[in-house]
PDB file of C-alpha atoms in Angstrom:
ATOM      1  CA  UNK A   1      36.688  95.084  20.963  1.00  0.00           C
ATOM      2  CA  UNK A   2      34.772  98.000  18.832  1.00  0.00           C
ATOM      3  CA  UNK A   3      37.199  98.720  16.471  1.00  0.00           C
ATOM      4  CA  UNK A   4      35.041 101.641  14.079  1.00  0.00           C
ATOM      5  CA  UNK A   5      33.367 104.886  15.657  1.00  0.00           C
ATOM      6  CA  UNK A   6      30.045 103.350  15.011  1.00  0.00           C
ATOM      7  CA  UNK A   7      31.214 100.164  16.670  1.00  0.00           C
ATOM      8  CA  UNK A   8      31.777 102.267  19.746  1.00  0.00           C
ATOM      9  CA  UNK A   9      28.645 104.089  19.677  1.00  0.00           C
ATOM     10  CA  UNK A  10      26.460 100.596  19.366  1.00  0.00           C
ATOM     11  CA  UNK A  11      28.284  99.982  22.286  1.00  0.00           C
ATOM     12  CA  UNK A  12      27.404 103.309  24.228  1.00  0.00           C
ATOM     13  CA  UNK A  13      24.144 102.908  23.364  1.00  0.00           C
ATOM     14  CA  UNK A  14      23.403  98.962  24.367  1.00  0.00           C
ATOM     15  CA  UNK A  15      24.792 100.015  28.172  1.00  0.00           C
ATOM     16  CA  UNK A  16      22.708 102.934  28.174  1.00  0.00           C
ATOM     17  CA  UNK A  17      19.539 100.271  27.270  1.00  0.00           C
ATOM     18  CA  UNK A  18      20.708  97.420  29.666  1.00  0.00           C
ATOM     19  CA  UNK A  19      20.722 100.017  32.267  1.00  0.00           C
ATOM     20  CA  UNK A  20      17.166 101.362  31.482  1.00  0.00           C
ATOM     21  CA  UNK A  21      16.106  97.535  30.824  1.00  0.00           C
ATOM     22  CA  UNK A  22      17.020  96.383  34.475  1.00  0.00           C
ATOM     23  CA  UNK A  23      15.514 100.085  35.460  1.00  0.00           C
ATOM     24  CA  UNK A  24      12.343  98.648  34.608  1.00  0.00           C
ATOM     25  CA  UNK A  25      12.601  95.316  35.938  1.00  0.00           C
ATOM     26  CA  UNK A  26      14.190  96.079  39.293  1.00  0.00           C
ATOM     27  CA  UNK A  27      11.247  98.589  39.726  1.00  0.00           C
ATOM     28  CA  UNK A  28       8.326  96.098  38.798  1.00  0.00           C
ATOM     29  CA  UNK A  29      10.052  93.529  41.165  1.00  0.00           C
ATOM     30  CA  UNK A  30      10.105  96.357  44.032  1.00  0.00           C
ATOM     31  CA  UNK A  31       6.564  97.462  43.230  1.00  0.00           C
ATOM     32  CA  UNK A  32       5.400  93.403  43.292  1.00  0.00           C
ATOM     33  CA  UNK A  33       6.829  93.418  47.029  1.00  0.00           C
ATOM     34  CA  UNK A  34       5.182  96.866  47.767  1.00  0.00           C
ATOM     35  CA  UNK A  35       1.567  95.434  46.369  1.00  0.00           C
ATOM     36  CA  UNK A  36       2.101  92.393  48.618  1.00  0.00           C
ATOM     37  CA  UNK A  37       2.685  94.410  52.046  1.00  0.00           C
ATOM     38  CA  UNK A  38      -0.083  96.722  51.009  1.00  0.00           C
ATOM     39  CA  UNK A  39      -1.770  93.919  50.747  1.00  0.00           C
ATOM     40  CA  UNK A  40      -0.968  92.791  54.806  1.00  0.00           C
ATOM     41  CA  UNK A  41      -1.886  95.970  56.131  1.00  0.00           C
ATOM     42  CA  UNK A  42      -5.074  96.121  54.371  1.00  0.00           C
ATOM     43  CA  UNK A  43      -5.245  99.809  53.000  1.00  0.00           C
ATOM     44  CA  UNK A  44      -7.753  99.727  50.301  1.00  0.00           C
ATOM     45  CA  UNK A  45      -6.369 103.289  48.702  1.00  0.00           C
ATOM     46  CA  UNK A  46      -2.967 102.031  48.915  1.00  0.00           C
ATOM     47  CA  UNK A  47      -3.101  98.470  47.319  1.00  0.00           C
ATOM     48  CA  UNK A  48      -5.155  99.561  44.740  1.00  0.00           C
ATOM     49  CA  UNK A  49      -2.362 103.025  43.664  1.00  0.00           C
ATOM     50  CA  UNK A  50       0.111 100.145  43.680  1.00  0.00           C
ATOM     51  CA  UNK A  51      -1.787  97.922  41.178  1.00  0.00           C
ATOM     52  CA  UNK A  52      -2.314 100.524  38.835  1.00  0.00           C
ATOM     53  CA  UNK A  53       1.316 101.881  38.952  1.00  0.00           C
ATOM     54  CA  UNK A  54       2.602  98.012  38.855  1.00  0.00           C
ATOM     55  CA  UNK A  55       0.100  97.479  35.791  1.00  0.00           C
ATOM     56  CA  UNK A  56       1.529 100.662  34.123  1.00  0.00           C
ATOM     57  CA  UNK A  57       4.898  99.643  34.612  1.00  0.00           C
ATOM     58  CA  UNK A  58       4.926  96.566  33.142  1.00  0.00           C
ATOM     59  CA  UNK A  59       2.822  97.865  30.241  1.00  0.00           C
ATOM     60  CA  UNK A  60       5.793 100.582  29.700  1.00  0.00           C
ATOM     61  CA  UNK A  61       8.724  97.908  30.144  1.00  0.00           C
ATOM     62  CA  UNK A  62       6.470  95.586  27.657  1.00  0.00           C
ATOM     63  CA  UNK A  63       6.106  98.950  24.989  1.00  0.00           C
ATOM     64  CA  UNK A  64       9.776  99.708  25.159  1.00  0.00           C
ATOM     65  CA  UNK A  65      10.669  96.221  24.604  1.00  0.00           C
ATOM     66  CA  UNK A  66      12.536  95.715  28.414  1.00  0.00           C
ATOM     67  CA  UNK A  67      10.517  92.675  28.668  1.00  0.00           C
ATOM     68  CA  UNK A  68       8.193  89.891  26.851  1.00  0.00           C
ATOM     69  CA  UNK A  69       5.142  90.927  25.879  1.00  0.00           C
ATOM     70  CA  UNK A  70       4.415  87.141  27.052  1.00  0.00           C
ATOM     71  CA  UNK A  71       6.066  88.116  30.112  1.00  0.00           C
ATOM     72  CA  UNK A  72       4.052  91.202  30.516  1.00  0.00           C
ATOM     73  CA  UNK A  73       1.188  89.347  30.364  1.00  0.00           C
ATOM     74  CA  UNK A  74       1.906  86.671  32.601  1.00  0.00           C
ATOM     75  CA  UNK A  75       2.930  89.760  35.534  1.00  0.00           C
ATOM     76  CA  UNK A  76      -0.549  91.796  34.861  1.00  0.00           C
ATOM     77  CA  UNK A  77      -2.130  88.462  35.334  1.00  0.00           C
ATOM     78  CA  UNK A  78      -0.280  87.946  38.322  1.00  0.00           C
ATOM     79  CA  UNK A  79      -1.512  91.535  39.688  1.00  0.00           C
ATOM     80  CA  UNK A  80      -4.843  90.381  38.960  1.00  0.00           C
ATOM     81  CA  UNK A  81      -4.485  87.048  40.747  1.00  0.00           C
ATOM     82  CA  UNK A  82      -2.949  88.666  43.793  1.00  0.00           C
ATOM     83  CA  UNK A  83      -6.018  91.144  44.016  1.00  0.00           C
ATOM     84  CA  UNK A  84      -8.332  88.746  43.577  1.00  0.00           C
ATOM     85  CA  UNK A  85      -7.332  85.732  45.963  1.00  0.00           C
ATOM     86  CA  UNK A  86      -6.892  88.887  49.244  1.00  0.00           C
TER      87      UNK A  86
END
């Protein structure tokens, strides 16, 4: 248990970050299964809004440290896989 003010803060602070953390993953998961149904239905304008935001999302999660950069790069390269292979 956080036994000095500061202790307490650190503590504050890491939930606040966890929470932002699995912000950023829950939403890149979501946006995955959004790219793939896009994908079904075959709107051009749509799957290709969804890359970009998917792309940018990982690249933001990857900046503020919510993920791997390795990780990161293994996702983007998954986007890229997925558009390639419809």
């Amino acid at each position: 248990m956080a036994n000095t003010p500061q202790q307490r803060k650190r503590v504050r602070i890491a939930a606040r970050q966890r929470l932002e953390n699995l912000r950023y993953k829950s939403s890149i998961k979501t946006l995955f299964k959004r790219l793939k149904r896009s994908i079904a239905t075959g709107d051009e304008d749509e799957v290709k809004a969804v890359a970009t935001k998917l792309t940018s999302t990982i690249d933001k999660a990857a900046a503020r440290k919510a993920i791997h950069k390795n990780n990161a790069a293994r996702k983007k390269s998954r986007v890229a896989r997925t558009l390639n292979a419809r």
